[in-house]
PDB file of C-alpha atoms in Angstrom:
ATOM      1  CA  MET A  42     -15.041   5.172  20.612  1.00  0.00           C
ATOM      2  CA  ARG A  43     -18.132   5.211  19.078  1.00  0.00           C
ATOM      3  CA  VAL A  44     -20.285   8.086  17.675  1.00  0.00           C
ATOM      4  CA  SER A  45     -24.013   8.094  16.646  1.00  0.00           C
ATOM      5  CA  LEU A  46     -25.060   8.524  13.176  1.00  0.00           C
ATOM      6  CA  GLY A  47     -28.985   8.433  13.870  1.00  0.00           C
ATOM      7  CA  ASP A  48     -29.759   4.955  12.470  1.00  0.00           C
ATOM      8  CA  VAL A  49     -26.607   3.364  13.368  1.00  0.00           C
ATOM      9  CA  SER A  50     -23.575   3.937  15.934  1.00  0.00           C
ATOM     10  CA  LEU A  51     -20.271   3.588  14.250  1.00  0.00           C
ATOM     11  CA  PHE A  52     -17.100   2.779  16.228  1.00  0.00           C
ATOM     12  CA  PHE A  53     -13.921   4.172  15.627  1.00  0.00           C
ATOM     13  CA  ASP A  54     -10.389   4.298  16.947  1.00  0.00           C
ATOM     14  CA  VAL A  55      -7.667   7.496  16.960  1.00  0.00           C
ATOM     15  CA  GLU A  56      -4.012   7.147  16.724  1.00  0.00           C
ATOM     16  CA  GLY A  57      -1.630  10.751  16.165  1.00  0.00           C
ATOM     17  CA  CYS A  58      -2.792  14.598  16.829  1.00  0.00           C
ATOM     18  CA  ALA A  59      -4.524  16.744  14.446  1.00  0.00           C
ATOM     19  CA  LEU A  60      -2.260  19.300  16.165  1.00  0.00           C
ATOM     20  CA  VAL A  61       0.651  19.522  17.574  1.00  0.00           C
ATOM     21  CA  PRO A  62       3.114  22.339  19.332  1.00  0.00           C
ATOM     22  CA  GLU A  63       5.455  23.856  16.930  1.00  0.00           C
ATOM     23  CA  GLY A  64       7.285  26.962  18.686  1.00  0.00           C
ATOM     24  CA  ALA A  65       5.029  29.342  19.522  1.00  0.00           C
ATOM     25  CA  ALA A  66       2.145  28.110  17.224  1.00  0.00           C
ATOM     26  CA  MET A  67       0.117  24.847  17.041  1.00  0.00           C
ATOM     27  CA  ARG A  68       0.466  23.055  13.707  1.00  0.00           C
ATOM     28  CA  GLU A  69      -2.473  21.865  11.738  1.00  0.00           C
ATOM     29  CA  ARG A  70      -1.975  18.125  10.364  1.00  0.00           C
ATOM     30  CA  ARG A  71      -4.150  16.229   7.862  1.00  0.00           C
ATOM     31  CA  THR A  72      -6.300  13.677   9.215  1.00  0.00           C
ATOM     32  CA  LEU A  73      -6.763  10.337   7.503  1.00  0.00           C
ATOM     33  CA  VAL A  74      -9.902   8.302   7.646  1.00  0.00           C
ATOM     34  CA  LEU A  75      -9.175   4.771   6.990  1.00  0.00           C
ATOM     35  CA  LEU A  76     -11.786   2.501   4.936  1.00  0.00           C
ATOM     36  CA  HIS A  77     -11.451  -0.683   5.248  1.00  0.00           C
ATOM     37  CA  GLY A  78     -12.513  -3.886   2.599  1.00  0.00           C
ATOM     38  CA  GLY A  79     -13.877  -6.811   2.824  1.00  0.00           C
ATOM     39  CA  PRO A  80     -16.814  -5.531   2.426  1.00  0.00           C
ATOM     40  CA  GLY A  81     -17.956  -6.823   6.019  1.00  0.00           C
ATOM     41  CA  ALA A  82     -13.969  -7.205   7.735  1.00  0.00           C
ATOM     42  CA  ASP A  83     -12.824  -3.999  10.343  1.00  0.00           C
ATOM     43  CA  HIS A  84     -10.069  -1.535  10.679  1.00  0.00           C
ATOM     44  CA  SER A  85      -8.076  -3.952  12.343  1.00  0.00           C
ATOM     45  CA  LEU A  86      -6.884  -4.990   8.758  1.00  0.00           C
ATOM     46  CA  PHE A  87      -4.974  -1.623   8.675  1.00  0.00           C
ATOM     47  CA  LYS A  88      -3.130  -2.316  12.280  1.00  0.00           C
ATOM     48  CA  PRO A  89      -0.125  -2.462  13.012  1.00  0.00           C
ATOM     49  CA  GLU A  90       1.239  -0.842   9.620  1.00  0.00           C
ATOM     50  CA  PHE A  91      -0.562   2.325   9.513  1.00  0.00           C
ATOM     51  CA  THR A  92       1.151   3.490  12.797  1.00  0.00           C
ATOM     52  CA  GLU A  93       4.208   4.231  10.561  1.00  0.00           C
ATOM     53  CA  LEU A  94       2.560   7.481   9.445  1.00  0.00           C
ATOM     54  CA  ALA A  95       1.177   8.988  12.873  1.00  0.00           C
ATOM     55  CA  ASP A  96       4.279  11.142  13.147  1.00  0.00           C
ATOM     56  CA  ILE A  97       2.722  13.317  10.090  1.00  0.00           C
ATOM     57  CA  ALA A  98      -0.886  12.939  10.275  1.00  0.00           C
ATOM     58  CA  GLN A  99      -4.098  12.099  12.542  1.00  0.00           C
ATOM     59  CA  LEU A 100      -5.600   8.440  11.715  1.00  0.00           C
ATOM     60  CA  ILE A 101      -8.906   7.740  12.150  1.00  0.00           C
ATOM     61  CA  TYR A 102      -9.443   4.017  11.854  1.00  0.00           C
ATOM     62  CA  LEU A 103     -13.169   3.732  10.944  1.00  0.00           C
ATOM     63  CA  ASP A 104     -15.584   0.503  11.047  1.00  0.00           C
ATOM     64  CA  GLN A 105     -18.166   0.874   8.550  1.00  0.00           C
ATOM     65  CA  ARG A 106     -21.684   0.019   9.204  1.00  0.00           C
ATOM     66  CA  GLY A 107     -22.054  -3.812   9.244  1.00  0.00           C
ATOM     67  CA  SER A 108     -18.757  -4.096  10.038  1.00  0.00           C
ATOM     68  CA  GLY A 109     -16.295  -5.008  12.844  1.00  0.00           C
ATOM     69  CA  ARG A 110     -17.620  -3.265  16.396  1.00  0.00           C
ATOM     70  CA  SER A 111     -20.050  -0.784  14.266  1.00  0.00           C
ATOM     71  CA  ASP A 112     -23.780  -1.755  14.559  1.00  0.00           C
ATOM     72  CA  PRO A 113     -24.760  -3.732  11.873  1.00  0.00           C
ATOM     73  CA  GLY A 114     -27.903  -1.683  10.575  1.00  0.00           C
ATOM     74  CA  ALA A 115     -30.507  -2.922   8.155  1.00  0.00           C
ATOM     75  CA  PRO A 116     -29.064  -5.222   5.145  1.00  0.00           C
ATOM     76  CA  ALA A 117     -30.549  -2.756   2.777  1.00  0.00           C
ATOM     77  CA  THR A 118     -28.197   0.020   4.112  1.00  0.00           C
ATOM     78  CA  TRP A 119     -25.455  -1.733   3.150  1.00  0.00           C
ATOM     79  CA  THR A 120     -24.412  -0.117  -0.097  1.00  0.00           C
ATOM     80  CA  TRP A 121     -21.500   1.548  -1.458  1.00  0.00           C
ATOM     81  CA  THR A 122     -23.725   5.132  -1.704  1.00  0.00           C
ATOM     82  CA  GLN A 123     -24.751   4.597   2.484  1.00  0.00           C
ATOM     83  CA  TRP A 124     -20.989   3.760   3.283  1.00  0.00           C
ATOM     84  CA  ALA A 125     -20.189   6.740   1.341  1.00  0.00           C
ATOM     85  CA  ASP A 126     -22.640   8.958   3.068  1.00  0.00           C
ATOM     86  CA  ASP A 127     -22.155   7.320   6.332  1.00  0.00           C
ATOM     87  CA  VAL A 128     -18.392   8.495   6.041  1.00  0.00           C
ATOM     88  CA  ALA A 129     -19.420  12.185   5.290  1.00  0.00           C
ATOM     89  CA  LYS A 130     -21.901  12.018   8.332  1.00  0.00           C
ATOM     90  CA  PHE A 131     -18.943  10.810  10.518  1.00  0.00           C
ATOM     91  CA  CYS A 132     -16.722  13.514   9.539  1.00  0.00           C
ATOM     92  CA  ALA A 133     -19.301  16.206  10.246  1.00  0.00           C
ATOM     93  CA  ALA A 134     -20.062  15.010  13.617  1.00  0.00           C
ATOM     94  CA  LEU A 135     -16.216  14.834  14.343  1.00  0.00           C
ATOM     95  CA  ALA A 136     -16.042  18.210  12.807  1.00  0.00           C
ATOM     96  CA  ILE A 137     -13.421  17.208  10.425  1.00  0.00           C
ATOM     97  CA  PRO A 138     -14.077  19.707   7.240  1.00  0.00           C
ATOM     98  CA  ARG A 139     -11.204  18.314   5.102  1.00  0.00           C
ATOM     99  CA  ALA A 140     -10.063  14.591   5.232  1.00  0.00           C
ATOM    100  CA  VAL A 141      -7.644  12.230   2.993  1.00  0.00           C
ATOM    101  CA  LEU A 142      -9.598   8.997   2.761  1.00  0.00           C
ATOM    102  CA  VAL A 143      -7.382   5.694   2.202  1.00  0.00           C
ATOM    103  CA  GLY A 144      -9.305   3.151   0.884  1.00  0.00           C
ATOM    104  CA  SER A 145      -8.647  -0.723   0.625  1.00  0.00           C
ATOM    105  CA  SER A 146      -9.979  -2.917  -1.534  1.00  0.00           C
ATOM    106  CA  SER A 147     -13.980  -2.441  -1.325  1.00  0.00           C
ATOM    107  CA  GLY A 148     -13.117   0.574   0.979  1.00  0.00           C
ATOM    108  CA  GLY A 149     -11.256   2.238  -2.025  1.00  0.00           C
ATOM    109  CA  LEU A 150     -15.111   1.849  -3.821  1.00  0.00           C
ATOM    110  CA  VAL A 151     -16.320   3.802  -0.731  1.00  0.00           C
ATOM    111  CA  ALA A 152     -14.112   6.607  -0.833  1.00  0.00           C
ATOM    112  CA  LEU A 153     -14.494   6.954  -4.802  1.00  0.00           C
ATOM    113  CA  HIS A 154     -18.216   7.208  -3.940  1.00  0.00           C
ATOM    114  CA  CYS A 155     -17.965   9.911  -1.150  1.00  0.00           C
ATOM    115  CA  ALA A 156     -15.398  12.156  -3.235  1.00  0.00           C
ATOM    116  CA  ALA A 157     -17.940  12.157  -5.721  1.00  0.00           C
ATOM    117  CA  ARG A 158     -21.040  12.701  -3.781  1.00  0.00           C
ATOM    118  CA  HIS A 159     -19.102  14.894  -1.127  1.00  0.00           C
ATOM    119  CA  PRO A 160     -16.298  16.620  -3.243  1.00  0.00           C
ATOM    120  CA  GLY A 161     -16.044  19.677  -0.746  1.00  0.00           C
ATOM    121  CA  LEU A 162     -15.297  17.047   2.546  1.00  0.00           C
ATOM    122  CA  VAL A 163     -12.398  15.223   0.415  1.00  0.00           C
ATOM    123  CA  ALA A 164      -9.048  16.810   0.441  1.00  0.00           C
ATOM    124  CA  GLY A 165      -7.569  13.592  -1.098  1.00  0.00           C
ATOM    125  CA  LEU A 166      -7.833   9.701  -2.278  1.00  0.00           C
ATOM    126  CA  VAL A 167      -5.233   7.105  -1.496  1.00  0.00           C
ATOM    127  CA  LEU A 168      -6.696   3.915  -3.219  1.00  0.00           C
ATOM    128  CA  ASP A 169      -4.831   0.592  -2.448  1.00  0.00           C
ATOM    129  CA  SER A 170      -6.223  -2.387  -4.611  1.00  0.00           C
ATOM    130  CA  THR A 171      -9.384  -0.474  -4.930  1.00  0.00           C
ATOM    131  CA  LEU A 172     -12.279  -2.635  -5.760  1.00  0.00           C
ATOM    132  CA  GLY A 173     -14.383  -1.869  -8.745  1.00  0.00           C
ATOM    133  CA  VAL A 174     -12.180  -0.480 -11.139  1.00  0.00           C
ATOM    134  CA  PRO A 175     -13.047  -1.065 -14.952  1.00  0.00           C
ATOM    135  CA  THR A 176     -11.619  -4.451 -15.881  1.00  0.00           C
ATOM    136  CA  SER A 177     -12.869  -8.011 -16.956  1.00  0.00           C
ATOM    137  CA  LEU A 178     -13.441 -11.071 -15.098  1.00  0.00           C
ATOM    138  CA  GLU A 179     -11.093 -12.997 -17.771  1.00  0.00           C
ATOM    139  CA  GLU A 180      -8.209 -10.598 -16.975  1.00  0.00           C
ATOM    140  CA  THR A 181      -8.540 -11.529 -13.407  1.00  0.00           C
ATOM    141  CA  LEU A 182      -8.887 -15.080 -14.179  1.00  0.00           C
ATOM    142  CA  ALA A 183      -5.828 -14.818 -16.444  1.00  0.00           C
ATOM    143  CA  VAL A 184      -3.769 -13.375 -12.918  1.00  0.00           C
ATOM    144  CA  PHE A 185      -4.812 -16.865 -10.836  1.00  0.00           C
ATOM    145  CA  ASP A 186      -4.035 -18.641 -13.964  1.00  0.00           C
ATOM    146  CA  ARG A 187      -0.493 -17.282 -14.094  1.00  0.00           C
ATOM    147  CA  ARG A 188       0.241 -17.867 -10.465  1.00  0.00           C
ATOM    148  CA  GLY A 189      -1.436 -20.579  -9.807  1.00  0.00           C
ATOM    149  CA  GLY A 190      -2.276 -22.642 -12.852  1.00  0.00           C
ATOM    150  CA  PRO A 191      -5.960 -24.269 -14.000  1.00  0.00           C
ATOM    151  CA  VAL A 192      -6.869 -25.249 -10.383  1.00  0.00           C
ATOM    152  CA  ALA A 193      -6.651 -21.730  -8.888  1.00  0.00           C
ATOM    153  CA  ARG A 194      -8.211 -20.232 -11.912  1.00  0.00           C
ATOM    154  CA  ALA A 195     -11.132 -22.415 -11.656  1.00  0.00           C
ATOM    155  CA  ALA A 196     -11.685 -21.902  -8.251  1.00  0.00           C
ATOM    156  CA  ALA A 197     -11.741 -18.373  -8.745  1.00  0.00           C
ATOM    157  CA  GLN A 198     -14.244 -17.931 -11.423  1.00  0.00           C
ATOM    158  CA  ARG A 199     -16.650 -20.188  -9.266  1.00  0.00           C
ATOM    159  CA  TYR A 200     -16.501 -17.965  -6.404  1.00  0.00           C
ATOM    160  CA  LEU A 201     -16.018 -14.570  -8.516  1.00  0.00           C
ATOM    161  CA  THR A 202     -19.376 -15.567 -10.094  1.00  0.00           C
ATOM    162  CA  GLY A 203     -21.202 -16.156  -7.103  1.00  0.00           C
ATOM    163  CA  ASP A 204     -21.204 -19.473  -6.539  1.00  0.00           C
ATOM    164  CA  THR A 205     -21.813 -19.841  -2.503  1.00  0.00           C
ATOM    165  CA  SER A 206     -21.595 -23.566  -1.848  1.00  0.00           C
ATOM    166  CA  ASP A 207     -19.684 -25.072   0.496  1.00  0.00           C
ATOM    167  CA  GLU A 208     -17.309 -26.602  -2.256  1.00  0.00           C
ATOM    168  CA  ALA A 209     -16.872 -23.480  -4.211  1.00  0.00           C
ATOM    169  CA  THR A 210     -16.013 -21.605  -0.930  1.00  0.00           C
ATOM    170  CA  ASP A 211     -13.576 -24.418   0.329  1.00  0.00           C
ATOM    171  CA  ALA A 212     -11.680 -24.317  -2.915  1.00  0.00           C
ATOM    172  CA  TRP A 213     -11.679 -20.682  -2.722  1.00  0.00           C
ATOM    173  CA  ARG A 214      -9.962 -20.781   0.476  1.00  0.00           C
ATOM    174  CA  GLU A 215      -7.480 -23.112  -0.149  1.00  0.00           C
ATOM    175  CA  HIS A 216      -6.861 -22.189  -4.281  1.00  0.00           C
ATOM    176  CA  GLY A 217      -7.898 -18.625  -4.646  1.00  0.00           C
ATOM    177  CA  LEU A 218      -7.541 -16.868  -1.554  1.00  0.00           C
ATOM    178  CA  PRO A 219      -3.766 -17.638  -1.125  1.00  0.00           C
ATOM    179  CA  LEU A 220      -3.086 -15.914  -3.992  1.00  0.00           C
ATOM    180  CA  TYR A 221      -3.923 -12.334  -2.943  1.00  0.00           C
ATOM    181  CA  GLY A 222       0.150 -12.302  -2.309  1.00  0.00           C
ATOM    182  CA  SER A 223       3.079 -14.423  -1.708  1.00  0.00           C
ATOM    183  CA  ALA A 224       3.239 -17.351   0.929  1.00  0.00           C
ATOM    184  CA  ALA A 225       4.199 -15.049   3.950  1.00  0.00           C
ATOM    185  CA  ALA A 226       1.357 -12.454   2.686  1.00  0.00           C
ATOM    186  CA  SER A 227      -0.780 -15.080   2.930  1.00  0.00           C
ATOM    187  CA  ALA A 228      -0.029 -16.981   6.372  1.00  0.00           C
ATOM    188  CA  ASP A 229      -0.030 -13.309   7.859  1.00  0.00           C
ATOM    189  CA  LEU A 230      -3.747 -12.343   5.873  1.00  0.00           C
ATOM    190  CA  GLU A 231      -4.898 -15.683   7.862  1.00  0.00           C
ATOM    191  CA  GLN A 232      -3.582 -14.268  11.116  1.00  0.00           C
ATOM    192  CA  ARG A 233      -5.665 -10.885  10.261  1.00  0.00           C
ATOM    193  CA  ARG A 234      -8.947 -12.501   9.197  1.00  0.00           C
ATOM    194  CA  ALA A 235      -8.544 -14.614  12.400  1.00  0.00           C
ATOM    195  CA  ARG A 236      -8.475 -11.422  14.866  1.00  0.00           C
ATOM    196  CA  ALA A 237     -11.095  -8.970  12.507  1.00  0.00           C
ATOM    197  CA  ARG A 238     -14.365  -9.329  13.506  1.00  0.00           C
ATOM    198  CA  MET A 239     -16.254 -10.066  10.032  1.00  0.00           C
ATOM    199  CA  ASN A 240     -19.440  -9.924   9.074  1.00  0.00           C
ATOM    200  CA  GLU A 241     -20.088 -12.574   6.588  1.00  0.00           C
ATOM    201  CA  ASP A 242     -23.937 -11.448   6.021  1.00  0.00           C
ATOM    202  CA  VAL A 243     -22.067  -8.340   4.343  1.00  0.00           C
ATOM    203  CA  LEU A 244     -19.980 -10.438   2.489  1.00  0.00           C
ATOM    204  CA  THR A 245     -22.631 -12.438   0.669  1.00  0.00           C
ATOM    205  CA  HIS A 246     -24.816  -9.319   0.512  1.00  0.00           C
ATOM    206  CA  PHE A 247     -22.159  -8.184  -1.550  1.00  0.00           C
ATOM    207  CA  ARG A 248     -21.876 -11.146  -3.622  1.00  0.00           C
ATOM    208  CA  GLN A 249     -25.154 -11.295  -4.509  1.00  0.00           C
ATOM    209  CA  GLY A 250     -25.160  -7.622  -5.622  1.00  0.00           C
ATOM    210  CA  GLY A 251     -26.968  -6.357  -3.033  1.00  0.00           C
ATOM    211  CA  CYS A 252     -24.310  -3.447  -2.449  1.00  0.00           C
ATOM    212  CA  GLY A 253     -25.211  -1.851  -5.650  1.00  0.00           C
ATOM    213  CA  PRO A 254     -23.047  -1.722  -8.946  1.00  0.00           C
ATOM    214  CA  ALA A 255     -19.372  -2.276  -8.462  1.00  0.00           C
ATOM    215  CA  ASP A 256     -18.516  -0.191 -11.564  1.00  0.00           C
ATOM    216  CA  PRO A 257     -18.004   3.241 -10.090  1.00  0.00           C
ATOM    217  CA  ALA A 258     -17.911   4.455 -13.781  1.00  0.00           C
ATOM    218  CA  GLY A 259     -20.692   6.934 -13.623  1.00  0.00           C
ATOM    219  CA  GLN A 260     -19.428   8.601 -10.195  1.00  0.00           C
ATOM    220  CA  LEU A 261     -15.725   9.279 -11.598  1.00  0.00           C
ATOM    221  CA  PRO A 262     -16.253  12.560 -13.454  1.00  0.00           C
ATOM    222  CA  ALA A 263     -17.496  14.303 -10.070  1.00  0.00           C
ATOM    223  CA  VAL A 264     -14.193  13.223  -8.372  1.00  0.00           C
ATOM    224  CA  THR A 265     -11.632  16.014  -8.632  1.00  0.00           C
ATOM    225  CA  CYS A 266      -9.474  15.833  -5.836  1.00  0.00           C
ATOM    226  CA  PRO A 267      -5.728  14.745  -6.073  1.00  0.00           C
ATOM    227  CA  THR A 268      -5.562  11.079  -5.986  1.00  0.00           C
ATOM    228  CA  LEU A 269      -2.562   8.294  -5.546  1.00  0.00           C
ATOM    229  CA  ILE A 270      -3.681   4.795  -6.648  1.00  0.00           C
ATOM    230  CA  LEU A 271      -1.461   1.963  -5.704  1.00  0.00           C
ATOM    231  CA  ALA A 272      -1.756  -1.403  -6.974  1.00  0.00           C
ATOM    232  CA  GLY A 273      -0.019  -4.630  -6.465  1.00  0.00           C
ATOM    233  CA  GLU A 274       1.884  -6.325  -9.939  1.00  0.00           C
ATOM    234  CA  ASP A 275       0.739  -9.597  -8.737  1.00  0.00           C
ATOM    235  CA  ASP A 276      -2.641  -8.747  -7.537  1.00  0.00           C
ATOM    236  CA  PRO A 277      -5.557 -10.907  -9.370  1.00  0.00           C
ATOM    237  CA  VAL A 278      -8.285  -9.052  -7.615  1.00  0.00           C
ATOM    238  CA  SER A 279      -7.538  -5.561  -8.896  1.00  0.00           C
ATOM    239  CA  PRO A 280      -4.929  -6.020 -11.651  1.00  0.00           C
ATOM    240  CA  ALA A 281      -2.280  -3.485 -12.017  1.00  0.00           C
ATOM    241  CA  ALA A 282      -3.829  -2.986 -15.898  1.00  0.00           C
ATOM    242  CA  ALA A 283      -7.452  -1.871 -14.299  1.00  0.00           C
ATOM    243  CA  ALA A 284      -5.345   0.549 -11.733  1.00  0.00           C
ATOM    244  CA  ARG A 285      -4.188   2.232 -14.783  1.00  0.00           C
ATOM    245  CA  ARG A 286      -7.558   2.717 -16.658  1.00  0.00           C
ATOM    246  CA  LEU A 287      -8.712   3.982 -13.177  1.00  0.00           C
ATOM    247  CA  ALA A 288      -6.381   6.520 -13.754  1.00  0.00           C
ATOM    248  CA  ARG A 289      -7.234   7.108 -17.237  1.00  0.00           C
ATOM    249  CA  SER A 290     -11.037   7.620 -15.993  1.00  0.00           C
ATOM    250  CA  LEU A 291     -10.131  10.438 -13.579  1.00  0.00           C
ATOM    251  CA  THR A 292     -10.025  12.596 -15.893  1.00  0.00           C
ATOM    252  CA  ARG A 293     -10.975  15.699 -13.768  1.00  0.00           C
ATOM    253  CA  ALA A 294      -8.537  14.533 -10.474  1.00  0.00           C
ATOM    254  CA  THR A 295      -4.514  14.990 -10.768  1.00  0.00           C
ATOM    255  CA  VAL A 296      -3.587  10.963 -10.521  1.00  0.00           C
ATOM    256  CA  THR A 297      -0.822   9.296  -9.639  1.00  0.00           C
ATOM    257  CA  VAL A 298      -0.585   5.638 -10.384  1.00  0.00           C
ATOM    258  CA  GLU A 299       2.210   3.496  -8.681  1.00  0.00           C
ATOM    259  CA  ILE A 300       2.562  -0.186  -9.495  1.00  0.00           C
ATOM    260  CA  ILE A 301       4.533  -2.100  -6.791  1.00  0.00           C
ATOM    261  CA  THR A 302       6.259  -5.306  -7.699  1.00  0.00           C
ATOM    262  CA  GLY A 303       6.444  -8.485  -5.680  1.00  0.00           C
ATOM    263  CA  ALA A 304       3.349  -7.521  -4.164  1.00  0.00           C
ATOM    264  CA  GLY A 305      -0.119  -8.603  -4.521  1.00  0.00           C
ATOM    265  CA  HIS A 306      -3.963  -7.366  -2.986  1.00  0.00           C
ATOM    266  CA  GLY A 307      -3.000  -5.156  -0.182  1.00  0.00           C
ATOM    267  CA  THR A 308       0.051  -3.234  -0.802  1.00  0.00           C
ATOM    268  CA  PHE A 309       0.083  -1.581   2.563  1.00  0.00           C
ATOM    269  CA  ARG A 310       0.299  -5.271   4.049  1.00  0.00           C
ATOM    270  CA  GLN A 311       2.577  -6.699   1.666  1.00  0.00           C
ATOM    271  CA  ALA A 312       5.044  -3.985   1.067  1.00  0.00           C
ATOM    272  CA  PRO A 313       4.834  -1.040   3.561  1.00  0.00           C
ATOM    273  CA  GLU A 314       7.649   0.583   3.341  1.00  0.00           C
ATOM    274  CA  ARG A 315       7.339   1.772  -0.381  1.00  0.00           C
ATOM    275  CA  ALA A 316       3.566   2.022   0.088  1.00  0.00           C
ATOM    276  CA  PHE A 317       3.947   4.616   2.813  1.00  0.00           C
ATOM    277  CA  ALA A 318       7.226   6.425   0.977  1.00  0.00           C
ATOM    278  CA  HIS A 319       4.229   7.127  -1.546  1.00  0.00           C
ATOM    279  CA  VAL A 320       1.819   7.990   1.000  1.00  0.00           C
ATOM    280  CA  ARG A 321       4.648  10.411   2.251  1.00  0.00           C
ATOM    281  CA  ARG A 322       5.258  12.216  -0.809  1.00  0.00           C
ATOM    282  CA  PHE A 323       1.186  12.661  -1.615  1.00  0.00           C
ATOM    283  CA  LEU A 324       0.908  13.927   1.623  1.00  0.00           C
ATOM    284  CA  ALA A 325       3.818  16.504   1.551  1.00  0.00           C
ATOM    285  CA  ASP A 326       2.505  17.417  -2.104  1.00  0.00           C
ATOM    286  CA  LEU A 327      -1.140  18.032  -0.621  1.00  0.00           C
ATOM    287  CA  GLY A 328       0.883  20.664   1.772  1.00  0.00           C
TER     288      GLY A 328
END
């Protein structure tokens, strides 16, 4: 399905009902809007795991502008704030008054911006391995070093500091990217990347700083909704220590942090049973 926001048309998919029969009434369930990472990937990264939650919520899988099956739009609009505003316009178009935003990796940064810019829309945040949490390059490189040694550290340093050469990209794919998770998770990630519709131009735009500042510190005081932060203990991109710092920075929100052992970047993919157990408790507390 598609919905027009004016300058772009966005693709989305839906799983689960917003209204379910319960005796003589229809009971309303939470709507979760799923925001993929990349940036430049698509909603397929959430499938099939999120079917697990279709028994308690309506799930909306959204391809952000420039990604997947949605219109690309102008490169100048590939920014955190535009993606966040797109989410608000999308929810308005579908008459979703209060949504729980689920953001993974860069999708978490989009969710944070949306919660700050449109607080009346967002009933809650679920942030998985979110990008943009206060961290340092050295902290990230230390995890690569611990898990893959000097070769992985060097490959990550070149790629993460903006080296776009073929040599740096190849080294990253061989030595850095596999450390997003376990060996099994790495093989699974390759399959997901193969079936996803990736827009490499958006990813390059991001790596060159075109999406805007990746540090959301200036937005965090405006976030007031309940927030669940999930982080993998072995995540080199969004380290667990950084997730804890993000929680402390959300001074006006009620925040729960769950660090999942044995998982890297993307807890829903690598530890779905534990990750979804935390989400179920979070949604139950929301009511």
